[in-house]
Coordinates of C-alpha atoms in Angstrom, one line a residue:
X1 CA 132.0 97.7 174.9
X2 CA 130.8 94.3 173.6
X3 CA 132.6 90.9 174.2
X4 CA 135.2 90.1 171.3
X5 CA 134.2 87.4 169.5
X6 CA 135.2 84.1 169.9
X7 CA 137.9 83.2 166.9
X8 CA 136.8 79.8 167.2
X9 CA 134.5 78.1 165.0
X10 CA 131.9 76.2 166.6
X11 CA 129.5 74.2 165.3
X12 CA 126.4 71.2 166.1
X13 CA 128.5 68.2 167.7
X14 CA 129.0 65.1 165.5
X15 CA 126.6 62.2 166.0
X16 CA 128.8 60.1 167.1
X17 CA 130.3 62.3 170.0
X18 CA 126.5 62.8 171.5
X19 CA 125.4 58.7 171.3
X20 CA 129.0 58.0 173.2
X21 CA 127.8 60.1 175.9
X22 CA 126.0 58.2 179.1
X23 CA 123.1 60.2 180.4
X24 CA 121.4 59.3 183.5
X25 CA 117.9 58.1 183.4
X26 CA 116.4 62.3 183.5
X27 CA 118.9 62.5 180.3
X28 CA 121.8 64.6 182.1
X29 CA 125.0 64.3 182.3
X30 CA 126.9 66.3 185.5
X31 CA 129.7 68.8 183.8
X32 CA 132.9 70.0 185.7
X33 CA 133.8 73.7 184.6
X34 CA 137.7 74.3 184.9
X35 CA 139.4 77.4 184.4
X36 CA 141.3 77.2 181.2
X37 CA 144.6 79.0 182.5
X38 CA 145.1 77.7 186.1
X39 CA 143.4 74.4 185.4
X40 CA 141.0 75.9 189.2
X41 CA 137.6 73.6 189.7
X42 CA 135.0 76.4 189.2
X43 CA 131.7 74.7 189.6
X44 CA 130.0 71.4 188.8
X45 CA 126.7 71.9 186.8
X46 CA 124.2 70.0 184.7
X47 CA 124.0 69.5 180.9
X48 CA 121.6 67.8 178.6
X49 CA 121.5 67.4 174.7
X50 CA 119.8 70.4 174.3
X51 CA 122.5 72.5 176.4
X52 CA 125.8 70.6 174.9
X53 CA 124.5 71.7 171.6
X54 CA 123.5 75.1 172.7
X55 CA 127.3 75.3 174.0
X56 CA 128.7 73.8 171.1
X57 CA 126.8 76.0 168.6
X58 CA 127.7 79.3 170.4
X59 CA 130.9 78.8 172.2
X60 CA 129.6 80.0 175.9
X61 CA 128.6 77.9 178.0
X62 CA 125.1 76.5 178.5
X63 CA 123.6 74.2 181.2
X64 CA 120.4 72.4 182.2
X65 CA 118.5 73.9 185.4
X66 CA 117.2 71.3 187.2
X67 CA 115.5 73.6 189.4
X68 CA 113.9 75.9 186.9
X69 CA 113.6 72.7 184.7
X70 CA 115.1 74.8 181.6
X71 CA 117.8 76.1 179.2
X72 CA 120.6 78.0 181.7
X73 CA 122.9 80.3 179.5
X74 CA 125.7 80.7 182.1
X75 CA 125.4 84.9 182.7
X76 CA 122.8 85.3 180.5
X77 CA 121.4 87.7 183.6
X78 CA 124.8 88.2 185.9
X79 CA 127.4 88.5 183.1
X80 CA 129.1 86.2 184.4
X81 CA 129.9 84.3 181.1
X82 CA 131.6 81.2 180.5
X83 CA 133.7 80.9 177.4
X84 CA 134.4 77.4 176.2
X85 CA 138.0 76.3 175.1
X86 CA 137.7 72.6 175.6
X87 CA 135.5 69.9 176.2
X88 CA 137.0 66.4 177.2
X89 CA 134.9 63.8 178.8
X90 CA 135.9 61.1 181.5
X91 CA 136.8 57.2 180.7
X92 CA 132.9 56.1 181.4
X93 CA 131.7 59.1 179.3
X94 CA 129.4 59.7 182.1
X95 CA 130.8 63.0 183.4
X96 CA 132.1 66.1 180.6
X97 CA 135.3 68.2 181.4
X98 CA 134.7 72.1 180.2
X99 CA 137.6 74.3 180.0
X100 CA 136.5 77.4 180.3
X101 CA 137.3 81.4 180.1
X102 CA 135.4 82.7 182.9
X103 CA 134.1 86.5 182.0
X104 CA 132.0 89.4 183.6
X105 CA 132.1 88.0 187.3
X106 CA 132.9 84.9 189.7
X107 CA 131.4 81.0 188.3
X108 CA 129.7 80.8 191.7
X109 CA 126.2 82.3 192.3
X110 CA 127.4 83.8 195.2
X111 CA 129.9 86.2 193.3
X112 CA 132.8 83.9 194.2
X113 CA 135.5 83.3 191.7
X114 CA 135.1 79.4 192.0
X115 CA 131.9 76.9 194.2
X116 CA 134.5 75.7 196.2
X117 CA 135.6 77.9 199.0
X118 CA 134.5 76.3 201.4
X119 CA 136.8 73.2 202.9
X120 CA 135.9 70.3 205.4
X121 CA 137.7 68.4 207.3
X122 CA 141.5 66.5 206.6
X123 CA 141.7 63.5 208.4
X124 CA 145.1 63.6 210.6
X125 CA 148.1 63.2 208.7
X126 CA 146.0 63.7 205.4
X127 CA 147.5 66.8 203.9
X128 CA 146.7 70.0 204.0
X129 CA 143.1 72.1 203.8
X130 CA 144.9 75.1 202.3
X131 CA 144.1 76.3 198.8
X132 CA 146.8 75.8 196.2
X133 CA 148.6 79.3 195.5
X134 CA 146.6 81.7 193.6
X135 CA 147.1 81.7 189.4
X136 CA 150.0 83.7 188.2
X137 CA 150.1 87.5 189.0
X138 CA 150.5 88.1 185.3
X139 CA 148.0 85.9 184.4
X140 CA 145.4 87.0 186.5
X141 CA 146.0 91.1 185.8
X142 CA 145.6 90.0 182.5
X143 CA 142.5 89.0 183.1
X144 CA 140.9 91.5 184.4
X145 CA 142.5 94.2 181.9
X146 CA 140.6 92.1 178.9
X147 CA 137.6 92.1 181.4
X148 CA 137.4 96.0 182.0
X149 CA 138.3 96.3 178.5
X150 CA 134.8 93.9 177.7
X151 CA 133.1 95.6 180.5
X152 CA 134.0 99.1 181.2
X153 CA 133.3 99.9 185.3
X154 CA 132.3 103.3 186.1
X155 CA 135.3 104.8 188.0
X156 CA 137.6 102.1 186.9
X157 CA 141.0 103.4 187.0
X158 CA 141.7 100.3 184.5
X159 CA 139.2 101.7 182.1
X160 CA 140.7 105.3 182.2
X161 CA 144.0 103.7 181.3
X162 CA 142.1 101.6 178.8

């Protein structure tokens, strides 16, 4: 099956928006991916002109690669799409705040749902290392019904009842 379209309309970013924005001297600007029902920190990426508009034009989710030194269409090869459902940007307009429906797979290149499963150290007395409780049961079988339903699995008993 194909991915429903987005309902939203999406379109070149104003002028106005884009000169507000404070690159750094390579013309980037770092870009915190949240999940758009649990409000999770999925990953921190890379954006430039180029991939805000490429974002803003199509409604998933485009970044800058440093490494490759080109265009990155989040899941373009691993499925793992990002939908976007907001942008916001920070006080200094130096960092951008995408709330995203994350599709197809994990935001992390290793397969994991979010970058940050790793944690360091808590200095004493500082609080906890745990991770907050997981999203809502509801929530998150919902999730994966729409994503079976986008993405049929061989063998999926979700797809049979699909």
């Amino acid at each position: 099956m194909e991915r429903e379209p987005l309902q939203a309309s999406f379109q070149a970013p104003d002028p106005a928006f884009m000169a507000s924005l404070r690159f750094n001297e390579a013309g980037l600007i770092p870009a915190v991916a949240q999940d758009w029902l649990d409000g999770a920190v999925l990953m921190v990426a890379w954006m430039n002109r180029e991939s805000i508009e490429a974002t803003l034009a199509s409604g998933e989710v485009h970044y800058w690669s440093r490494s490759r030194q080109e265009l990155w269409h989040k899941g373009a090869t691993s499925g793992a799409i990002q939908r976007l459902r907001g942008l916001r940007y920070d006080c200094d307009a130096d960092v951008l705040l995408l709330t995203i429906e994350q599709l197809g797979g994990g935001a992390c290149h290793t397969g994991a749902p979010s970058c940050f499963y790793d944690a360091g150290p808590v200095p004493s007395g500082g609080g906890s290392d745990a991770l907050p409780p997981p999203a809502d049961v509801c929530t998150e079988l919902m999730r994966v019904i729409e994503d079976r339903r986008d993405r049929p699995e061989p063998g999926s008993y979700t797809n049979k009842l699909l």
